[in-house]
């Protein structure tokens, strides 16, 4: 078999066999196939697409390209959640404690931020002392004892995905539904949970810009997971505006804790309750309505917050700072972005907001970049809000005041104030299960 022939077949719209897909992926991982040939195949897939069967095979090959985590040593059903990424998306920090407080095991591996999207592991590490790299023995023991652990993803899980994603990132082939689906599901299947809830974000700040593409991605991932014997469902959630008000690592920890204490922003709280209740349904805890009531109770009675504190304590985090987020690291300087005219915020490009936070130091442009945990943005006015000239729209936080000017230019580049109030998108657009698509 020659890589040249595999590339040519897909270039001409052919359907690749399992043997051809395995030859290409495993050959690339081993170093036998060079970057330039795999880049050509990725572009052919981007332009020609893949059948559902091809995508399922690609996922399977990528899943088995590294370690397969066996969670059978953890008692009970294990439920995982994956978000396709966004700005201000701190849902894992809220829903994992909620679900664990309802008696469902959370043995979760999360990623770091890259580009304009934040990473759960970075946010957790903004609480001083927190360890996100545990041994397998520590990880299993913690989940068995307190029902929850969120750690960094092992570098040996879905090794093919790590190599392929790095190549996709520099060859303009990231935004391809079969490649996104196989990337996400290979990691989730290798991570070993019994059930998986997918949070497919849609809008300016997400990979999926329209509802049809988001539903297609969700449908494909649900199909792949089900074929591998997992219970899978997906919610299509909005990313035309950041979730909550805070963007940046310490800032997002503070806002997550506010939600767990029943005092968080309405939009973030609602999305978290919907995600958590769907995870509980997948775990067999009852109907959607019953699971929603269970999730709400954990916020009202404080048990979800207690579970969050237990997790940080078990992973050596400074729980005093979890209980009092005002003690978390603070930036040296702040800067107000104000409205230059009267009207409604008609557009506030989420990707530009995320990139502004990166420029302030809250994220990485390259994987090796360090993060300023205190840097970020607090939004005072969001999409649809009325503003008067001079009103504060948001506050920037950074340790270097020279960062404010480029971040402001980025932020204002996506800001439009208009006399006409925009129509606000729903928080959740649809639910996708093996039974079909339920649009809201």
CSV table of C-alpha atoms in Angstrom, one decimal:
chain,number,residue,atom,x,y,z
A,1,UNK,CA,0.0,0.0,0.0
A,2,UNK,CA,1.2,3.5,-0.9
A,3,UNK,CA,0.2,6.7,0.8
A,4,UNK,CA,0.2,8.3,-2.7
A,5,UNK,CA,-2.7,6.1,-3.7
A,6,UNK,CA,-4.6,6.7,-0.5
A,7,UNK,CA,-4.3,10.5,-1.0
A,8,UNK,CA,-5.3,10.2,-4.7
A,9,UNK,CA,-8.4,8.0,-3.9
A,10,UNK,CA,-9.7,10.6,-1.4
A,11,UNK,CA,-8.8,13.5,-3.6
A,12,UNK,CA,-11.0,11.9,-6.3
A,13,UNK,CA,-13.9,11.4,-3.9
A,14,UNK,CA,-13.4,7.8,-3.1
A,15,UNK,CA,-14.3,6.0,0.1
A,16,UNK,CA,-11.3,4.8,2.1
A,17,UNK,CA,-11.3,1.3,3.6
A,18,UNK,CA,-10.4,0.4,7.2
A,19,UNK,CA,-7.0,-0.8,6.0
A,20,UNK,CA,-6.2,2.4,4.1
A,21,UNK,CA,-7.3,4.6,7.1
A,22,UNK,CA,-5.2,2.5,9.5
A,23,UNK,CA,-2.2,2.5,7.2
A,24,UNK,CA,-2.3,6.3,6.9
A,25,UNK,CA,-2.9,7.1,10.6
A,26,UNK,CA,-0.6,4.5,12.1
A,27,UNK,CA,2.1,5.2,9.6
A,28,UNK,CA,1.9,8.9,10.5
A,29,UNK,CA,2.1,8.2,14.2
A,30,UNK,CA,5.1,5.9,13.8
A,31,UNK,CA,6.9,8.5,11.6
A,32,UNK,CA,6.9,6.4,8.4
A,33,UNK,CA,4.6,8.8,6.7
A,34,UNK,CA,5.8,12.5,6.5
A,35,UNK,CA,3.9,15.6,7.4
A,36,UNK,CA,3.5,16.7,3.8
A,37,UNK,CA,1.7,13.5,2.7
A,38,UNK,CA,-0.6,13.5,5.8
A,39,UNK,CA,-1.3,17.2,5.2
A,40,UNK,CA,-2.4,16.3,1.6
A,41,UNK,CA,-4.7,13.6,2.9
A,42,UNK,CA,-6.2,16.0,5.5
A,43,UNK,CA,-6.9,18.6,2.9
A,44,UNK,CA,-8.5,15.9,0.6
A,45,UNK,CA,-10.8,14.9,3.5
A,46,UNK,CA,-11.6,18.6,4.2
A,47,UNK,CA,-12.6,19.1,0.6
A,48,UNK,CA,-14.2,15.7,-0.1
A,49,UNK,CA,-15.6,14.8,3.3
A,50,UNK,CA,-16.0,11.3,4.7
A,51,UNK,CA,-18.9,8.9,5.0
A,52,UNK,CA,-20.2,8.1,8.5
A,53,UNK,CA,-18.6,4.7,8.2
A,54,UNK,CA,-15.2,6.2,7.3
A,55,UNK,CA,-15.5,8.6,10.2
A,56,UNK,CA,-16.3,5.8,12.6
A,57,UNK,CA,-13.3,3.8,11.4
A,58,UNK,CA,-11.0,6.9,11.6
A,59,UNK,CA,-12.2,7.4,15.2
A,60,UNK,CA,-11.6,3.8,16.1
A,61,UNK,CA,-8.1,3.8,14.7
A,62,UNK,CA,-7.3,7.1,16.5
A,63,UNK,CA,-8.8,5.8,19.8
A,64,UNK,CA,-6.5,2.7,19.8
A,65,UNK,CA,-3.4,4.7,18.8
A,66,UNK,CA,-2.5,5.3,22.5
A,67,UNK,CA,-3.5,4.1,26.0
A,68,UNK,CA,-7.0,2.9,26.7
A,69,UNK,CA,-8.1,3.9,30.2
A,70,UNK,CA,-10.0,1.1,32.0
A,71,UNK,CA,-12.2,2.7,34.7
A,72,UNK,CA,-13.7,-0.6,35.9
A,73,UNK,CA,-11.8,-0.1,39.2
A,74,UNK,CA,-14.1,2.8,39.9
A,75,UNK,CA,-17.5,1.6,41.3
A,76,UNK,CA,-20.7,2.8,39.6
A,77,UNK,CA,-21.5,4.5,36.3
A,78,UNK,CA,-19.0,7.1,35.2
A,79,UNK,CA,-20.3,10.0,33.1
A,80,UNK,CA,-18.1,12.4,31.1
A,81,UNK,CA,-18.8,15.7,29.4
A,82,UNK,CA,-17.0,17.4,26.5
A,83,UNK,CA,-17.5,20.9,25.2
A,84,UNK,CA,-16.4,21.8,21.7
A,85,UNK,CA,-15.0,25.0,23.3
A,86,UNK,CA,-15.9,28.6,23.8
A,87,UNK,CA,-15.2,31.9,25.7
A,88,UNK,CA,-16.1,32.0,29.3
A,89,UNK,CA,-17.0,28.3,29.2
A,90,UNK,CA,-16.4,27.3,32.7
A,91,UNK,CA,-19.3,24.7,32.8
A,92,UNK,CA,-17.2,21.7,33.9
A,93,UNK,CA,-16.2,23.5,37.1
A,94,UNK,CA,-20.0,23.7,37.9
A,95,UNK,CA,-21.6,20.6,36.5
A,96,UNK,CA,-18.9,18.1,37.7
A,97,UNK,CA,-19.6,18.9,41.4
A,98,UNK,CA,-23.4,19.0,40.7
A,99,UNK,CA,-23.4,15.6,39.1
A,100,UNK,CA,-21.1,14.1,41.8
A,101,UNK,CA,-23.3,15.6,44.5
A,102,UNK,CA,-26.2,13.6,43.0
A,103,UNK,CA,-24.2,10.3,43.4
A,104,UNK,CA,-22.8,9.9,39.9
A,105,UNK,CA,-19.1,9.3,39.5
A,106,UNK,CA,-17.0,11.9,37.6
A,107,UNK,CA,-13.6,10.7,36.5
A,108,UNK,CA,-12.8,13.4,34.0
A,109,UNK,CA,-9.8,14.3,31.9
A,110,UNK,CA,-9.8,17.9,30.6
A,111,UNK,CA,-7.6,20.0,28.4
A,112,UNK,CA,-5.7,23.2,28.5
A,113,UNK,CA,-6.7,26.4,26.6
A,114,UNK,CA,-5.3,27.2,23.1
A,115,UNK,CA,-6.2,30.1,20.9
A,116,UNK,CA,-9.3,32.1,22.0
A,117,UNK,CA,-10.8,29.2,24.1
A,118,UNK,CA,-10.0,28.6,27.7
A,119,UNK,CA,-9.0,25.2,29.3
A,120,UNK,CA,-10.5,23.7,32.5
A,121,UNK,CA,-7.1,22.5,33.7
A,122,UNK,CA,-5.6,26.0,33.5
A,123,UNK,CA,-8.6,27.4,35.5
A,124,UNK,CA,-8.2,24.8,38.2
A,125,UNK,CA,-4.5,25.5,38.5
A,126,UNK,CA,-5.3,29.2,39.2
A,127,UNK,CA,-6.2,27.9,42.7
A,128,UNK,CA,-2.8,27.7,44.3
A,129,UNK,CA,-1.4,24.2,45.0
A,130,UNK,CA,-4.0,22.4,42.8
A,131,UNK,CA,-2.5,19.2,41.2
A,132,UNK,CA,-4.0,18.3,37.8
A,133,UNK,CA,-1.5,15.5,37.1
A,134,UNK,CA,-2.4,12.5,39.3
A,135,UNK,CA,-1.2,8.9,39.2
A,136,UNK,CA,-3.8,6.4,38.0
A,137,UNK,CA,-3.9,5.0,41.6
A,138,UNK,CA,-4.6,8.5,43.0
A,139,UNK,CA,-7.2,9.3,40.4
A,140,UNK,CA,-9.1,6.1,41.0
A,141,UNK,CA,-8.9,6.3,44.8
A,142,UNK,CA,-10.2,9.9,44.8
A,143,UNK,CA,-13.2,9.1,42.5
A,144,UNK,CA,-14.1,6.1,44.6
A,145,UNK,CA,-13.8,8.1,47.9
A,146,UNK,CA,-15.4,11.4,47.0
A,147,UNK,CA,-17.0,10.7,43.6
A,148,UNK,CA,-15.1,13.3,41.6
A,149,UNK,CA,-11.7,14.1,40.1
A,150,UNK,CA,-10.9,16.4,37.2
A,151,UNK,CA,-7.3,16.0,35.9
A,152,UNK,CA,-5.2,16.9,32.8
A,153,UNK,CA,-5.4,14.6,29.8
A,154,UNK,CA,-2.7,12.0,29.6
A,155,UNK,CA,-0.3,12.6,26.7
A,156,UNK,CA,-0.6,8.9,25.8
A,157,UNK,CA,-4.3,9.0,25.1
A,158,UNK,CA,-5.3,9.1,21.4
A,159,UNK,CA,-1.7,9.8,20.4
A,160,UNK,CA,-2.8,10.1,16.7
A,161,UNK,CA,-5.2,12.9,17.6
A,162,UNK,CA,-2.5,14.9,19.2
A,163,UNK,CA,-0.2,14.7,16.1
A,164,UNK,CA,-3.1,15.2,13.7
A,165,UNK,CA,-4.6,18.1,15.5
A,166,UNK,CA,-1.2,19.9,15.5
A,167,UNK,CA,-1.0,19.4,11.7
A,168,UNK,CA,-4.6,20.5,11.1
A,169,UNK,CA,-4.0,23.6,13.1
A,170,UNK,CA,-1.3,24.8,10.7
A,171,UNK,CA,-2.9,23.5,7.4
A,172,UNK,CA,-6.3,25.2,7.7
A,173,UNK,CA,-8.1,21.9,8.1
A,174,UNK,CA,-9.5,22.3,11.6
A,175,UNK,CA,-13.1,23.2,10.6
A,176,UNK,CA,-14.1,19.8,9.1
A,177,UNK,CA,-16.9,17.9,10.7
A,178,UNK,CA,-15.6,14.4,10.3
A,179,UNK,CA,-12.1,15.4,11.5
A,180,UNK,CA,-13.7,17.3,14.5
A,181,UNK,CA,-15.9,14.4,15.4
A,182,UNK,CA,-13.1,11.8,15.2
A,183,UNK,CA,-10.8,14.1,17.2
A,184,UNK,CA,-13.3,14.5,20.1
A,185,UNK,CA,-14.7,11.0,20.2
A,186,UNK,CA,-11.3,9.3,20.0
A,187,UNK,CA,-10.2,11.0,23.2
A,188,UNK,CA,-13.6,10.5,24.9
A,189,UNK,CA,-13.7,6.8,24.0
A,190,UNK,CA,-10.1,6.2,25.2
A,191,UNK,CA,-10.9,8.0,28.5
A,192,UNK,CA,-13.2,5.1,29.5
A,193,UNK,CA,-16.4,6.6,30.8
A,194,UNK,CA,-19.7,4.7,30.4
A,195,UNK,CA,-21.7,7.7,29.2
A,196,UNK,CA,-20.8,11.0,27.5
A,197,UNK,CA,-22.6,14.2,27.2
A,198,UNK,CA,-21.4,16.5,24.4
A,199,UNK,CA,-21.8,20.2,24.6
A,200,UNK,CA,-21.6,21.4,21.0
A,201,UNK,CA,-21.2,25.1,21.0
A,202,UNK,CA,-22.4,27.3,18.1
A,203,UNK,CA,-21.9,30.9,17.1
A,204,UNK,CA,-19.1,33.5,16.7
A,205,UNK,CA,-17.0,32.0,19.5
A,206,UNK,CA,-17.2,28.4,18.3
A,207,UNK,CA,-16.0,26.1,15.5
A,208,UNK,CA,-19.6,25.6,14.4
A,209,UNK,CA,-21.1,28.8,13.1
A,210,UNK,CA,-24.6,27.6,12.2
A,211,UNK,CA,-27.2,25.3,13.6
A,212,UNK,CA,-27.3,22.7,10.7
A,213,UNK,CA,-23.5,22.1,11.0
A,214,UNK,CA,-23.7,21.9,14.8
A,215,UNK,CA,-26.5,19.4,14.6
A,216,UNK,CA,-24.6,17.4,12.0
A,217,UNK,CA,-21.5,17.3,14.2
A,218,UNK,CA,-23.6,16.3,17.2
A,219,UNK,CA,-25.5,13.6,15.3
A,220,UNK,CA,-22.2,12.1,14.0
A,221,UNK,CA,-20.6,12.0,17.5
A,222,UNK,CA,-23.7,10.5,19.1
A,223,UNK,CA,-23.7,7.8,16.4
A,224,UNK,CA,-19.9,7.1,16.9
A,225,UNK,CA,-20.3,6.8,20.7
A,226,UNK,CA,-23.3,4.6,20.5
A,227,UNK,CA,-21.6,2.3,18.0
A,228,UNK,CA,-18.9,1.9,20.6
A,229,UNK,CA,-21.3,0.8,23.3
A,230,UNK,CA,-21.5,4.1,25.2
A,231,UNK,CA,-24.6,6.1,26.1
A,232,UNK,CA,-24.3,9.5,24.4
A,233,UNK,CA,-26.3,12.6,24.0
A,234,UNK,CA,-25.5,16.2,22.9
A,235,UNK,CA,-26.8,19.7,23.5
A,236,UNK,CA,-26.3,22.5,21.0
A,237,UNK,CA,-25.5,25.6,23.1
A,238,UNK,CA,-25.1,29.2,22.2
A,239,UNK,CA,-21.6,30.8,21.8
A,240,UNK,CA,-22.7,34.1,20.3
A,241,UNK,CA,-22.0,35.6,23.7
A,242,UNK,CA,-19.7,34.5,26.5
A,243,UNK,CA,-21.2,32.4,29.3
A,244,UNK,CA,-21.5,34.5,32.4
A,245,UNK,CA,-19.5,37.7,32.8
A,246,UNK,CA,-16.0,36.6,33.6
A,247,UNK,CA,-13.3,35.6,31.2
A,248,UNK,CA,-9.9,34.5,32.5
A,249,UNK,CA,-8.7,31.8,34.9
A,250,UNK,CA,-9.1,33.1,38.4
A,251,UNK,CA,-12.0,35.2,37.3
A,252,UNK,CA,-13.8,32.2,36.0
A,253,UNK,CA,-13.1,30.2,39.2
A,254,UNK,CA,-14.8,33.0,41.1
A,255,UNK,CA,-17.8,33.0,38.9
A,256,UNK,CA,-18.2,29.2,39.0
A,257,UNK,CA,-18.1,29.3,42.8
A,258,UNK,CA,-20.9,31.9,42.7
A,259,UNK,CA,-23.0,29.6,40.6
A,260,UNK,CA,-22.4,26.7,43.0
A,261,UNK,CA,-23.5,28.9,45.8
A,262,UNK,CA,-26.7,29.9,44.0
A,263,UNK,CA,-25.6,33.4,43.3
A,264,UNK,CA,-24.2,33.1,39.7
A,265,UNK,CA,-25.3,34.7,36.5
A,266,UNK,CA,-28.7,33.4,35.1
A,267,UNK,CA,-27.3,32.3,31.7
A,268,UNK,CA,-24.4,30.3,33.1
A,269,UNK,CA,-26.6,28.8,35.8
A,270,UNK,CA,-29.2,27.7,33.3
A,271,UNK,CA,-26.8,26.1,30.8
A,272,UNK,CA,-25.1,24.3,33.7
A,273,UNK,CA,-28.4,22.9,35.0
A,274,UNK,CA,-29.4,21.7,31.6
A,275,UNK,CA,-26.0,20.0,31.0
A,276,UNK,CA,-26.0,18.5,34.5
A,277,UNK,CA,-29.5,17.1,34.2
A,278,UNK,CA,-28.8,15.5,30.9
A,279,UNK,CA,-25.7,13.9,32.4
A,280,UNK,CA,-27.8,12.5,35.2
A,281,UNK,CA,-30.3,11.1,32.6
A,282,UNK,CA,-27.5,9.3,30.9
A,283,UNK,CA,-26.5,7.8,34.3
A,284,UNK,CA,-30.0,6.4,34.7
A,285,UNK,CA,-31.0,8.8,37.6
A,286,UNK,CA,-34.5,9.4,36.2
A,287,UNK,CA,-36.5,11.5,33.7
A,288,UNK,CA,-35.2,14.9,32.6
A,289,UNK,CA,-37.6,16.7,34.9
A,290,UNK,CA,-36.5,14.5,37.9
A,291,UNK,CA,-32.8,15.0,37.1
A,292,UNK,CA,-33.3,18.8,36.7
A,293,UNK,CA,-34.9,18.9,40.2
A,294,UNK,CA,-32.0,16.9,41.7
A,295,UNK,CA,-29.5,19.2,40.1
A,296,UNK,CA,-31.3,22.3,41.4
A,297,UNK,CA,-31.4,20.9,44.9
A,298,UNK,CA,-27.6,20.6,45.0
A,299,UNK,CA,-27.3,24.3,44.4
A,300,UNK,CA,-30.0,25.2,46.9
A,301,UNK,CA,-28.7,23.0,49.7
A,302,UNK,CA,-25.0,23.6,49.1
A,303,UNK,CA,-24.0,20.0,48.5
A,304,UNK,CA,-22.5,20.8,45.0
A,305,UNK,CA,-20.3,23.5,46.5
A,306,UNK,CA,-19.2,21.1,49.2
A,307,UNK,CA,-18.3,18.5,46.5
A,308,UNK,CA,-16.2,21.2,44.7
A,309,UNK,CA,-14.3,22.0,47.9
A,310,UNK,CA,-13.7,18.3,48.5
A,311,UNK,CA,-12.2,17.9,44.9
A,312,UNK,CA,-9.8,20.8,45.3
A,313,UNK,CA,-8.8,19.6,48.8
A,314,UNK,CA,-8.1,16.1,47.5
A,315,UNK,CA,-5.9,17.6,44.7
A,316,UNK,CA,-4.0,19.8,47.2
A,317,UNK,CA,-5.7,23.1,46.2
A,318,UNK,CA,-5.9,25.9,48.7
A,319,UNK,CA,-9.6,25.5,49.8
A,320,UNK,CA,-9.6,28.7,51.7
A,321,UNK,CA,-9.3,30.5,48.3
A,322,UNK,CA,-12.1,28.3,46.9
A,323,UNK,CA,-14.3,29.3,49.8
A,324,UNK,CA,-13.3,33.0,49.5
A,325,UNK,CA,-12.4,33.7,45.8
A,326,UNK,CA,-11.5,37.3,46.7
A,327,UNK,CA,-8.2,35.8,48.0
A,328,UNK,CA,-7.3,34.5,44.5
A,329,UNK,CA,-4.5,36.2,42.6
A,330,UNK,CA,-5.4,39.7,41.5
A,331,UNK,CA,-4.0,41.6,38.5
A,332,UNK,CA,-1.9,44.7,39.2
A,333,UNK,CA,-3.8,47.0,36.7
A,334,UNK,CA,-7.3,47.4,35.4
A,335,UNK,CA,-8.7,49.4,32.5
A,336,UNK,CA,-12.3,50.3,31.6
A,337,UNK,CA,-13.7,49.9,28.1
A,338,UNK,CA,-16.6,52.4,27.7
A,339,UNK,CA,-19.3,53.0,25.2
A,340,UNK,CA,-18.7,55.7,22.6
A,341,UNK,CA,-22.3,56.2,21.7
A,342,UNK,CA,-25.9,55.5,22.9
A,343,UNK,CA,-27.8,52.4,21.8
A,344,UNK,CA,-27.9,48.6,22.2
A,345,UNK,CA,-25.0,46.2,21.9
A,346,UNK,CA,-25.9,44.7,18.6
A,347,UNK,CA,-22.8,42.7,18.1
A,348,UNK,CA,-20.0,41.7,20.4
A,349,UNK,CA,-17.8,39.2,18.5
A,350,UNK,CA,-17.0,36.4,21.0
A,351,UNK,CA,-13.9,35.2,19.2
A,352,UNK,CA,-12.5,38.8,19.4
A,353,UNK,CA,-13.4,38.9,23.1
A,354,UNK,CA,-11.5,35.7,23.7
A,355,UNK,CA,-8.5,36.9,21.7
A,356,UNK,CA,-8.5,40.2,23.7
A,357,UNK,CA,-8.3,38.1,26.9
A,358,UNK,CA,-5.4,36.2,25.4
A,359,UNK,CA,-3.6,39.4,24.6
A,360,UNK,CA,-4.0,40.4,28.2
A,361,UNK,CA,-2.2,37.2,29.3
A,362,UNK,CA,-5.2,35.0,30.1
A,363,UNK,CA,-4.5,32.4,27.4
A,364,UNK,CA,-1.9,30.9,25.1
A,365,UNK,CA,-1.1,31.7,21.5
A,366,UNK,CA,1.4,28.8,21.5
A,367,UNK,CA,1.2,25.6,23.6
A,368,UNK,CA,4.5,26.5,25.4
A,369,UNK,CA,3.2,30.0,26.5
A,370,UNK,CA,2.7,30.7,30.2
A,371,UNK,CA,-0.6,32.0,31.5
A,372,UNK,CA,-1.2,35.0,33.9
A,373,UNK,CA,-4.0,33.5,36.0
A,374,UNK,CA,-5.2,36.9,37.2
A,375,UNK,CA,-5.5,38.4,33.7
A,376,UNK,CA,-8.9,38.6,31.9
A,377,UNK,CA,-12.1,40.5,31.4
A,378,UNK,CA,-15.2,41.2,33.4
A,379,UNK,CA,-18.1,42.1,31.1
A,380,UNK,CA,-20.7,44.6,32.5
A,381,UNK,CA,-22.7,44.9,29.3
A,382,UNK,CA,-23.4,42.0,26.9
A,383,UNK,CA,-25.2,41.4,23.6
A,384,UNK,CA,-28.7,43.1,23.7
A,385,UNK,CA,-27.9,45.4,26.7
A,386,UNK,CA,-28.7,49.1,26.4
A,387,UNK,CA,-25.8,51.5,26.9
A,388,UNK,CA,-25.3,55.2,27.2
A,389,UNK,CA,-22.1,57.0,25.9
A,390,UNK,CA,-19.5,56.7,28.7
A,391,UNK,CA,-21.0,53.6,30.3
A,392,UNK,CA,-18.5,50.9,31.3
A,393,UNK,CA,-18.9,47.9,28.9
A,394,UNK,CA,-16.2,45.8,30.5
A,395,UNK,CA,-13.0,45.9,32.6
A,396,UNK,CA,-9.7,44.6,31.5
A,397,UNK,CA,-7.2,43.1,34.0
A,398,UNK,CA,-3.5,42.6,33.4
A,399,UNK,CA,-0.1,42.8,35.1
A,400,UNK,CA,1.3,45.0,32.3
A,401,UNK,CA,-0.6,48.2,31.3
A,402,UNK,CA,1.0,48.1,27.8
A,403,UNK,CA,-1.3,45.2,27.0
A,404,UNK,CA,-4.5,47.2,27.3
A,405,UNK,CA,-4.2,49.1,24.0
A,406,UNK,CA,-3.9,46.0,21.7
A,407,UNK,CA,-6.5,44.2,23.7
A,408,UNK,CA,-8.9,47.2,23.4
A,409,UNK,CA,-8.3,47.4,19.6
A,410,UNK,CA,-9.2,43.6,19.4
A,411,UNK,CA,-12.3,44.0,21.6
A,412,UNK,CA,-13.7,47.1,19.8
A,413,UNK,CA,-13.0,45.4,16.4
A,414,UNK,CA,-16.0,43.1,17.2
A,415,UNK,CA,-18.2,45.6,19.0
A,416,UNK,CA,-21.2,47.3,17.2
A,417,UNK,CA,-23.6,49.6,19.1
A,418,UNK,CA,-26.9,50.2,17.3
A,419,UNK,CA,-30.2,52.0,17.9
A,420,UNK,CA,-32.0,48.7,17.1
A,421,UNK,CA,-32.1,46.0,19.8
A,422,UNK,CA,-30.9,42.7,18.4
A,423,UNK,CA,-32.8,39.5,18.7
A,424,UNK,CA,-31.1,37.3,21.4
A,425,UNK,CA,-30.3,33.7,20.6
A,426,UNK,CA,-31.5,30.9,22.9
A,427,UNK,CA,-29.1,29.5,25.4
A,428,UNK,CA,-29.8,25.9,24.1
A,429,UNK,CA,-30.8,25.3,20.5
A,430,UNK,CA,-31.4,21.5,20.4
A,431,UNK,CA,-30.9,18.1,22.0
A,432,UNK,CA,-29.5,15.3,19.9
A,433,UNK,CA,-29.9,11.6,21.0
A,434,UNK,CA,-30.1,8.3,19.3
A,435,UNK,CA,-33.8,8.9,19.0
A,436,UNK,CA,-33.3,12.0,16.9
A,437,UNK,CA,-33.1,15.8,17.2
A,438,UNK,CA,-35.3,17.9,19.5
A,439,UNK,CA,-35.1,21.6,18.6
A,440,UNK,CA,-36.0,24.2,21.3
